[in-house]
């Protein structure tokens, strides 16, 4: 293939633009914010799950506490009734005895119920603290998630700006190349990532391979408008005064 050497040299500009576009693309996929967002989302989910189970445990305990209080209340009512009956002076000695016995039993029961209630309330208090701690951690994780999202959006906006500029540059450059040369460039670029590079100090600027003596002498004797490709990576080797031929 032949192409004017000045046109070939302009391939270096196109390659530079494309290299930047590739960097933008790579950066888009590897933004550190993406991993940060993933981590933060995981943390938020975990804290939310913890919050749900803490809330469930708390409402279970609340029900248990209410039941316990009701039970204590009914024992107390029964004690009042017994006591009133004893004070009324209307009961016989035997019944007095029974009532006293019942009051003793009720007092023991009351005390056991109160101990249980105390324990339930302590557990409820601990859950309350757990809930507060989880809430604070969740707030923190949600904040971190929002921050990472904002940083990601800013980074993406920067990348969008760079990409738009380079796309513009590219659109201006592309019409300068004859169709077959551009096709070759695009094909090599699609396969190897770099379509054209400067030949400098006998090295391919794309794959950095040092060309052997015979290849160099072939390139030396090739016409200026001959399109030369790297035998290793296929990149169009652009020759300039820097090539050291
Ligand atoms: Zn090469």
PDB file of C-alpha atoms and ligand atoms in Angstrom:
ATOM      1  CA  UNK A   1       0.000   0.000   0.000  1.00  0.00           C
ATOM      2  CA  UNK A   2       1.154   3.489  -0.711  1.00  0.00           C
ATOM      3  CA  UNK A   3       0.274   6.747   0.981  1.00  0.00           C
ATOM      4  CA  UNK A   4       1.873  10.173   0.935  1.00  0.00           C
ATOM      5  CA  UNK A   5       4.537  10.328   3.671  1.00  0.00           C
ATOM      6  CA  UNK A   6       3.095  13.559   5.068  1.00  0.00           C
ATOM      7  CA  UNK A   7      -0.276  11.852   5.350  1.00  0.00           C
ATOM      8  CA  UNK A   8       1.392   8.872   7.012  1.00  0.00           C
ATOM      9  CA  UNK A   9       2.942  11.204   9.564  1.00  0.00           C
ATOM     10  CA  UNK A  10      -0.518  12.528  10.427  1.00  0.00           C
ATOM     11  CA  UNK A  11      -1.400   9.010  11.493  1.00  0.00           C
ATOM     12  CA  UNK A  12       0.719   9.764  14.574  1.00  0.00           C
ATOM     13  CA  UNK A  13      -1.732  12.502  15.542  1.00  0.00           C
ATOM     14  CA  UNK A  14      -4.622  10.130  15.063  1.00  0.00           C
ATOM     15  CA  UNK A  15      -2.839   7.469  17.113  1.00  0.00           C
ATOM     16  CA  UNK A  16      -2.289  10.003  19.903  1.00  0.00           C
ATOM     17  CA  UNK A  17      -5.965  10.912  19.939  1.00  0.00           C
ATOM     18  CA  UNK A  18      -6.933   7.240  19.911  1.00  0.00           C
ATOM     19  CA  UNK A  19      -4.518   6.464  22.742  1.00  0.00           C
ATOM     20  CA  UNK A  20      -6.227   9.079  24.837  1.00  0.00           C
ATOM     21  CA  UNK A  21      -9.638   7.726  23.911  1.00  0.00           C
ATOM     22  CA  UNK A  22      -8.468   4.269  24.986  1.00  0.00           C
ATOM     23  CA  UNK A  23      -7.219   5.700  28.273  1.00  0.00           C
ATOM     24  CA  UNK A  24     -10.588   7.348  28.834  1.00  0.00           C
ATOM     25  CA  UNK A  25     -12.343   4.057  28.109  1.00  0.00           C
ATOM     26  CA  UNK A  26     -10.038   2.133  30.424  1.00  0.00           C
ATOM     27  CA  UNK A  27     -10.411   4.722  33.159  1.00  0.00           C
ATOM     28  CA  UNK A  28     -14.196   4.568  32.852  1.00  0.00           C
ATOM     29  CA  UNK A  29     -14.121   0.838  33.579  1.00  0.00           C
ATOM     30  CA  UNK A  30     -11.556   1.048  36.377  1.00  0.00           C
ATOM     31  CA  UNK A  31     -12.602   4.142  38.301  1.00  0.00           C
ATOM     32  CA  UNK A  32     -11.716   3.496  41.965  1.00  0.00           C
ATOM     33  CA  UNK A  33     -15.095   5.008  42.841  1.00  0.00           C
ATOM     34  CA  UNK A  34     -16.830   1.998  41.271  1.00  0.00           C
ATOM     35  CA  UNK A  35     -15.249  -0.387  43.786  1.00  0.00           C
ATOM     36  CA  UNK A  36     -15.878   2.126  46.580  1.00  0.00           C
ATOM     37  CA  UNK A  37     -19.556   2.291  45.616  1.00  0.00           C
ATOM     38  CA  UNK A  38     -19.800  -1.490  45.567  1.00  0.00           C
ATOM     39  CA  UNK A  39     -18.230  -1.735  49.038  1.00  0.00           C
ATOM     40  CA  UNK A  40     -20.441   1.040  50.389  1.00  0.00           C
ATOM     41  CA  UNK A  41     -23.572  -0.571  48.948  1.00  0.00           C
ATOM     42  CA  UNK A  42     -22.671  -3.863  50.585  1.00  0.00           C
ATOM     43  CA  UNK A  43     -22.149  -2.119  53.916  1.00  0.00           C
ATOM     44  CA  UNK A  44     -25.456  -0.245  53.622  1.00  0.00           C
ATOM     45  CA  UNK A  45     -27.269  -3.520  52.880  1.00  0.00           C
ATOM     46  CA  UNK A  46     -25.641  -5.228  55.865  1.00  0.00           C
ATOM     47  CA  UNK A  47     -26.528  -2.391  58.239  1.00  0.00           C
ATOM     48  CA  UNK A  48     -30.094  -2.289  56.918  1.00  0.00           C
ATOM     49  CA  UNK A  49     -30.444  -6.033  57.483  1.00  0.00           C
ATOM     50  CA  UNK A  50     -29.062  -5.627  60.992  1.00  0.00           C
ATOM     51  CA  UNK A  51     -31.471  -2.779  61.635  1.00  0.00           C
ATOM     52  CA  UNK A  52     -34.434  -4.880  60.503  1.00  0.00           C
ATOM     53  CA  UNK A  53     -33.480  -7.805  62.728  1.00  0.00           C
ATOM     54  CA  UNK A  54     -32.858  -5.473  65.677  1.00  0.00           C
ATOM     55  CA  UNK A  55     -36.250  -3.835  65.136  1.00  0.00           C
ATOM     56  CA  UNK A  56     -37.947  -7.227  64.895  1.00  0.00           C
ATOM     57  CA  UNK A  57     -36.255  -8.418  68.088  1.00  0.00           C
ATOM     58  CA  UNK A  58     -37.244  -5.157  69.802  1.00  0.00           C
ATOM     59  CA  UNK A  59     -40.913  -5.425  68.886  1.00  0.00           C
ATOM     60  CA  UNK A  60     -40.935  -9.092  69.959  1.00  0.00           C
ATOM     61  CA  UNK A  61     -39.511  -7.996  73.296  1.00  0.00           C
ATOM     62  CA  UNK A  62     -41.998  -5.131  73.579  1.00  0.00           C
ATOM     63  CA  UNK A  63     -44.832  -7.630  73.205  1.00  0.00           C
ATOM     64  CA  UNK A  64     -43.266  -9.895  75.797  1.00  0.00           C
ATOM     65  CA  UNK A  65     -42.805  -6.968  78.183  1.00  0.00           C
ATOM     66  CA  UNK A  66     -46.447  -5.922  77.725  1.00  0.00           C
ATOM     67  CA  UNK A  67     -47.566  -9.487  78.432  1.00  0.00           C
ATOM     68  CA  UNK A  68     -45.396  -9.617  81.520  1.00  0.00           C
ATOM     69  CA  UNK A  69     -46.722  -6.282  82.800  1.00  0.00           C
ATOM     70  CA  UNK A  70     -50.270  -7.447  82.288  1.00  0.00           C
ATOM     71  CA  UNK A  71     -49.515 -10.622  84.195  1.00  0.00           C
ATOM     72  CA  UNK A  72     -47.984  -8.624  87.054  1.00  0.00           C
ATOM     73  CA  UNK A  73     -51.014  -6.362  87.002  1.00  0.00           C
ATOM     74  CA  UNK A  74     -53.399  -9.283  87.321  1.00  0.00           C
ATOM     75  CA  UNK A  75     -51.402 -10.795  90.205  1.00  0.00           C
ATOM     76  CA  UNK A  76     -51.473  -7.416  91.915  1.00  0.00           C
ATOM     77  CA  UNK A  77     -55.245  -7.146  91.415  1.00  0.00           C
ATOM     78  CA  UNK A  78     -55.681 -10.558  92.928  1.00  0.00           C
ATOM     79  CA  UNK A  79     -53.528  -9.564  95.917  1.00  0.00           C
ATOM     80  CA  UNK A  80     -55.623  -6.413  96.425  1.00  0.00           C
ATOM     81  CA  UNK A  81     -58.792  -8.406  96.286  1.00  0.00           C
ATOM     82  CA  UNK A  82     -57.481 -10.952  98.807  1.00  0.00           C
ATOM     83  CA  UNK A  83     -56.220  -8.222 101.090  1.00  0.00           C
ATOM     84  CA  UNK A  84     -59.522  -6.337 100.977  1.00  0.00           C
ATOM     85  CA  UNK A  85     -61.328  -9.564 101.739  1.00  0.00           C
ATOM     86  CA  UNK A  86     -59.093 -10.180 104.742  1.00  0.00           C
ATOM     87  CA  UNK A  87     -59.578  -6.626 105.988  1.00  0.00           C
ATOM     88  CA  UNK A  88     -63.330  -6.770 105.561  1.00  0.00           C
ATOM     89  CA  UNK A  89     -63.619  -8.927 108.680  1.00  0.00           C
ATOM     90  CA  UNK A  90     -66.264 -11.019 106.965  1.00  0.00           C
ATOM     91  CA  UNK A  91     -64.190 -14.183 106.493  1.00  0.00           C
ATOM     92  CA  UNK A  92     -63.759 -17.166 108.747  1.00  0.00           C
ATOM     93  CA  UNK A  93     -60.444 -18.153 110.322  1.00  0.00           C
ATOM     94  CA  UNK A  94     -59.959 -21.053 107.911  1.00  0.00           C
ATOM     95  CA  UNK A  95     -60.567 -18.828 104.914  1.00  0.00           C
ATOM     96  CA  UNK A  96     -58.219 -16.240 106.452  1.00  0.00           C
ATOM     97  CA  UNK A  97     -55.588 -18.902 106.523  1.00  0.00           C
ATOM     98  CA  UNK A  98     -56.203 -19.860 102.896  1.00  0.00           C
ATOM     99  CA  UNK A  99     -56.096 -16.238 101.855  1.00  0.00           C
ATOM    100  CA  UNK A 100     -52.842 -15.659 103.663  1.00  0.00           C
ATOM    101  CA  UNK A 101     -51.425 -18.713 102.008  1.00  0.00           C
ATOM    102  CA  UNK A 102     -52.548 -17.452  98.615  1.00  0.00           C
ATOM    103  CA  UNK A 103     -51.082 -14.036  99.315  1.00  0.00           C
ATOM    104  CA  UNK A 104     -47.725 -15.616 100.067  1.00  0.00           C
ATOM    105  CA  UNK A 105     -47.849 -17.595  96.841  1.00  0.00           C
ATOM    106  CA  UNK A 106     -48.889 -14.486  94.906  1.00  0.00           C
ATOM    107  CA  UNK A 107     -46.043 -12.496  96.450  1.00  0.00           C
ATOM    108  CA  UNK A 108     -43.525 -15.107  95.330  1.00  0.00           C
ATOM    109  CA  UNK A 109     -45.084 -15.158  91.899  1.00  0.00           C
ATOM    110  CA  UNK A 110     -45.046 -11.372  91.751  1.00  0.00           C
ATOM    111  CA  UNK A 111     -41.384 -11.254  92.694  1.00  0.00           C
ATOM    112  CA  UNK A 112     -40.450 -13.871  90.073  1.00  0.00           C
ATOM    113  CA  UNK A 113     -42.445 -12.000  87.423  1.00  0.00           C
ATOM    114  CA  UNK A 114     -40.766  -8.730  88.352  1.00  0.00           C
ATOM    115  CA  UNK A 115     -37.326 -10.325  88.103  1.00  0.00           C
ATOM    116  CA  UNK A 116     -38.222 -11.626  84.652  1.00  0.00           C
ATOM    117  CA  UNK A 117     -39.555  -8.220  83.645  1.00  0.00           C
ATOM    118  CA  UNK A 118     -36.364  -6.569  84.785  1.00  0.00           C
ATOM    119  CA  UNK A 119     -34.341  -8.945  82.673  1.00  0.00           C
ATOM    120  CA  UNK A 120     -36.578  -8.315  79.652  1.00  0.00           C
ATOM    121  CA  UNK A 121     -36.184  -4.575  80.104  1.00  0.00           C
ATOM    122  CA  UNK A 122     -32.421  -4.890  80.329  1.00  0.00           C
ATOM    123  CA  UNK A 123     -32.413  -6.857  77.087  1.00  0.00           C
ATOM    124  CA  UNK A 124     -34.691  -4.244  75.550  1.00  0.00           C
ATOM    125  CA  UNK A 125     -32.309  -1.484  76.622  1.00  0.00           C
ATOM    126  CA  UNK A 126     -29.344  -3.341  75.128  1.00  0.00           C
ATOM    127  CA  UNK A 127     -31.299  -3.693  71.873  1.00  0.00           C
ATOM    128  CA  UNK A 128     -32.065   0.018  71.954  1.00  0.00           C
ATOM    129  CA  UNK A 129     -28.324   0.732  72.150  1.00  0.00           C
ATOM    130  CA  UNK A 130     -27.646  -1.777  69.365  1.00  0.00           C
ATOM    131  CA  UNK A 131     -30.291  -0.022  67.292  1.00  0.00           C
ATOM    132  CA  UNK A 132     -28.703   3.362  67.875  1.00  0.00           C
ATOM    133  CA  UNK A 133     -25.267   2.024  66.999  1.00  0.00           C
ATOM    134  CA  UNK A 134     -26.567   0.381  63.830  1.00  0.00           C
ATOM    135  CA  UNK A 135     -28.440   3.555  62.929  1.00  0.00           C
ATOM    136  CA  UNK A 136     -25.259   5.606  63.265  1.00  0.00           C
ATOM    137  CA  UNK A 137     -23.286   3.087  61.221  1.00  0.00           C
ATOM    138  CA  UNK A 138     -25.990   3.030  58.575  1.00  0.00           C
ATOM    139  CA  UNK A 139     -25.958   6.838  58.381  1.00  0.00           C
ATOM    140  CA  UNK A 140     -22.199   6.714  57.945  1.00  0.00           C
ATOM    141  CA  UNK A 141     -22.372   4.044  55.252  1.00  0.00           C
ATOM    142  CA  UNK A 142     -25.121   5.890  53.394  1.00  0.00           C
ATOM    143  CA  UNK A 143     -23.068   9.063  53.555  1.00  0.00           C
ATOM    144  CA  UNK A 144     -20.021   7.209  52.207  1.00  0.00           C
ATOM    145  CA  UNK A 145     -22.156   5.760  49.422  1.00  0.00           C
ATOM    146  CA  UNK A 146     -23.503   9.191  48.491  1.00  0.00           C
ATOM    147  CA  UNK A 147     -19.977  10.672  48.559  1.00  0.00           C
ATOM    148  CA  UNK A 148     -18.572   7.895  46.362  1.00  0.00           C
ATOM    149  CA  UNK A 149     -21.495   8.328  43.972  1.00  0.00           C
ATOM    150  CA  UNK A 150     -20.830  12.046  43.744  1.00  0.00           C
ATOM    151  CA  UNK A 151     -17.117  11.478  43.142  1.00  0.00           C
ATOM    152  CA  UNK A 152     -17.940   8.890  40.487  1.00  0.00           C
ATOM    153  CA  UNK A 153     -20.315  11.333  38.753  1.00  0.00           C
ATOM    154  CA  UNK A 154     -17.642  14.039  38.769  1.00  0.00           C
ATOM    155  CA  UNK A 155     -15.025  11.662  37.385  1.00  0.00           C
ATOM    156  CA  UNK A 156     -17.422  10.448  34.682  1.00  0.00           C
ATOM    157  CA  UNK A 157     -18.282  14.037  33.762  1.00  0.00           C
ATOM    158  CA  UNK A 158     -14.555  14.797  33.358  1.00  0.00           C
ATOM    159  CA  UNK A 159     -14.130  11.711  31.206  1.00  0.00           C
ATOM    160  CA  UNK A 160     -17.148  12.696  29.121  1.00  0.00           C
ATOM    161  CA  UNK A 161     -15.604  16.121  28.515  1.00  0.00           C
ATOM    162  CA  UNK A 162     -12.247  14.644  27.496  1.00  0.00           C
ATOM    163  CA  UNK A 163     -13.924  12.087  25.282  1.00  0.00           C
ATOM    164  CA  UNK A 164     -16.081  14.697  23.557  1.00  0.00           C
ATOM    165  CA  UNK A 165     -13.001  16.802  22.817  1.00  0.00           C
ATOM    166  CA  UNK A 166     -11.003  13.858  21.457  1.00  0.00           C
ATOM    167  CA  UNK A 167     -13.989  12.666  19.409  1.00  0.00           C
ATOM    168  CA  UNK A 168     -14.058  16.118  17.874  1.00  0.00           C
ATOM    169  CA  UNK A 169     -10.315  15.976  17.153  1.00  0.00           C
ATOM    170  CA  UNK A 170     -10.763  12.579  15.603  1.00  0.00           C
ATOM    171  CA  UNK A 171     -13.628  13.701  13.399  1.00  0.00           C
ATOM    172  CA  UNK A 172     -11.390  16.489  12.082  1.00  0.00           C
ATOM    173  CA  UNK A 173      -8.433  14.160  11.456  1.00  0.00           C
ATOM    174  CA  UNK A 174     -10.150  11.207   9.831  1.00  0.00           C
ATOM    175  CA  UNK A 175     -11.066  12.878   6.512  1.00  0.00           C
ATOM    176  CA  UNK A 176      -7.375  13.537   5.875  1.00  0.00           C
ATOM    177  CA  UNK A 177      -6.626   9.871   5.248  1.00  0.00           C
ATOM    178  CA  UNK A 178      -7.292   7.863   2.124  1.00  0.00           C
ATOM    179  CA  UNK A 179      -9.850   5.122   2.738  1.00  0.00           C
ATOM    180  CA  UNK A 180      -7.501   2.082   2.399  1.00  0.00           C
ATOM    181  CA  UNK A 181      -4.920   3.564   4.793  1.00  0.00           C
ATOM    182  CA  UNK A 182      -7.597   4.371   7.360  1.00  0.00           C
ATOM    183  CA  UNK A 183      -9.070   0.889   7.009  1.00  0.00           C
ATOM    184  CA  UNK A 184      -5.676  -0.694   7.610  1.00  0.00           C
ATOM    185  CA  UNK A 185      -5.103   1.571  10.596  1.00  0.00           C
ATOM    186  CA  UNK A 186      -8.496   0.748  12.089  1.00  0.00           C
ATOM    187  CA  UNK A 187      -8.043  -2.980  11.553  1.00  0.00           C
ATOM    188  CA  UNK A 188      -4.664  -3.085  13.306  1.00  0.00           C
ATOM    189  CA  UNK A 189      -5.970  -0.851  16.068  1.00  0.00           C
ATOM    190  CA  UNK A 190      -8.988  -3.082  16.627  1.00  0.00           C
ATOM    191  CA  UNK A 191      -6.732  -6.150  16.863  1.00  0.00           C
ATOM    192  CA  UNK A 192      -3.738  -4.809  18.735  1.00  0.00           C
ATOM    193  CA  UNK A 193      -4.843  -1.551  20.291  1.00  0.00           C
ATOM    194  CA  UNK A 194      -2.404   0.695  18.413  1.00  0.00           C
ATOM    195  CA  UNK A 195      -2.852   1.346  14.688  1.00  0.00           C
ATOM    196  CA  UNK A 196       0.241   3.396  13.925  1.00  0.00           C
ATOM    197  CA  UNK A 197       3.427   4.359  15.696  1.00  0.00           C
ATOM    198  CA  UNK A 198       6.659   6.169  15.166  1.00  0.00           C
ATOM    199  CA  UNK A 199       9.639   4.090  14.169  1.00  0.00           C
ATOM    200  CA  UNK A 200      12.355   5.420  16.441  1.00  0.00           C
ATOM    201  CA  UNK A 201      15.869   4.147  17.032  1.00  0.00           C
ATOM    202  CA  UNK A 202      14.917   1.010  15.111  1.00  0.00           C
ATOM    203  CA  UNK A 203      12.135   0.256  17.554  1.00  0.00           C
ATOM    204  CA  UNK A 204       8.429  -0.084  16.829  1.00  0.00           C
ATOM    205  CA  UNK A 205       6.751   2.634  18.904  1.00  0.00           C
ATOM    206  CA  UNK A 206       3.685   0.395  19.381  1.00  0.00           C
ATOM    207  CA  UNK A 207       5.095  -2.930  20.606  1.00  0.00           C
ATOM    208  CA  UNK A 208       8.643  -1.672  21.340  1.00  0.00           C
ATOM    209  CA  UNK A 209      10.209  -4.503  19.389  1.00  0.00           C
ATOM    210  CA  UNK A 210      13.646  -3.717  18.035  1.00  0.00           C
ATOM    211  CA  UNK A 211      13.655  -4.525  14.353  1.00  0.00           C
ATOM    212  CA  UNK A 212      16.469  -6.659  13.053  1.00  0.00           C
ATOM    213  CA  UNK A 213      19.114  -5.459  10.641  1.00  0.00           C
ATOM    214  CA  UNK A 214      17.560  -6.935   7.513  1.00  0.00           C
ATOM    215  CA  UNK A 215      14.122  -5.481   8.252  1.00  0.00           C
ATOM    216  CA  UNK A 216      15.680  -2.095   8.868  1.00  0.00           C
ATOM    217  CA  UNK A 217      17.545  -2.216   5.584  1.00  0.00           C
ATOM    218  CA  UNK A 218      14.325  -3.180   3.798  1.00  0.00           C
ATOM    219  CA  UNK A 219      12.572  -0.220   5.387  1.00  0.00           C
ATOM    220  CA  UNK A 220      15.483   2.027   4.432  1.00  0.00           C
ATOM    221  CA  UNK A 221      15.192   1.071   0.803  1.00  0.00           C
ATOM    222  CA  UNK A 222      11.406   1.252   0.751  1.00  0.00           C
ATOM    223  CA  UNK A 223       9.941   4.243  -1.036  1.00  0.00           C
ATOM    224  CA  UNK A 224       8.875   7.155   1.163  1.00  0.00           C
ATOM    225  CA  UNK A 225       5.248   6.647   0.316  1.00  0.00           C
ATOM    226  CA  UNK A 226       5.344   2.908   0.956  1.00  0.00           C
ATOM    227  CA  UNK A 227       3.235   1.948   3.976  1.00  0.00           C
ATOM    228  CA  UNK A 228       5.431  -0.161   6.249  1.00  0.00           C
ATOM    229  CA  UNK A 229       4.030  -2.298   9.055  1.00  0.00           C
ATOM    230  CA  UNK A 230       5.694  -3.756  12.128  1.00  0.00           C
ATOM    231  CA  UNK A 231       6.217  -7.464  11.507  1.00  0.00           C
ATOM    232  CA  UNK A 232       5.428  -8.162  15.139  1.00  0.00           C
ATOM    233  CA  UNK A 233       2.325  -6.121  15.944  1.00  0.00           C
ATOM    234  CA  UNK A 234       1.226  -4.936  12.527  1.00  0.00           C
ATOM    235  CA  UNK A 235       1.268  -1.237  13.471  1.00  0.00           C
ATOM    236  CA  UNK A 236       1.895   1.119  10.597  1.00  0.00           C
ATOM    237  CA  UNK A 237       5.470   2.276  11.166  1.00  0.00           C
ATOM    238  CA  UNK A 238       5.669   5.981  10.489  1.00  0.00           C
ATOM    239  CA  UNK A 239       9.089   7.127   9.447  1.00  0.00           C
ATOM    240  CA  UNK A 240      10.360  10.570  10.329  1.00  0.00           C
ATOM    241  CA  UNK A 241      13.773  12.102  10.823  1.00  0.00           C
ATOM    242  CA  UNK A 242      13.659  10.689  14.332  1.00  0.00           C
ATOM    243  CA  UNK A 243      13.487   7.153  13.011  1.00  0.00           C
ATOM    244  CA  UNK A 244      17.281   6.869  12.852  1.00  0.00           C
ATOM    245  CA  UNK A 245      17.317   5.136   9.517  1.00  0.00           C
TER     246      UNK A 245
HETATM  247 ZN1  LIG B   1       5.286  -3.394  16.648  1.00  0.00          ZN
END
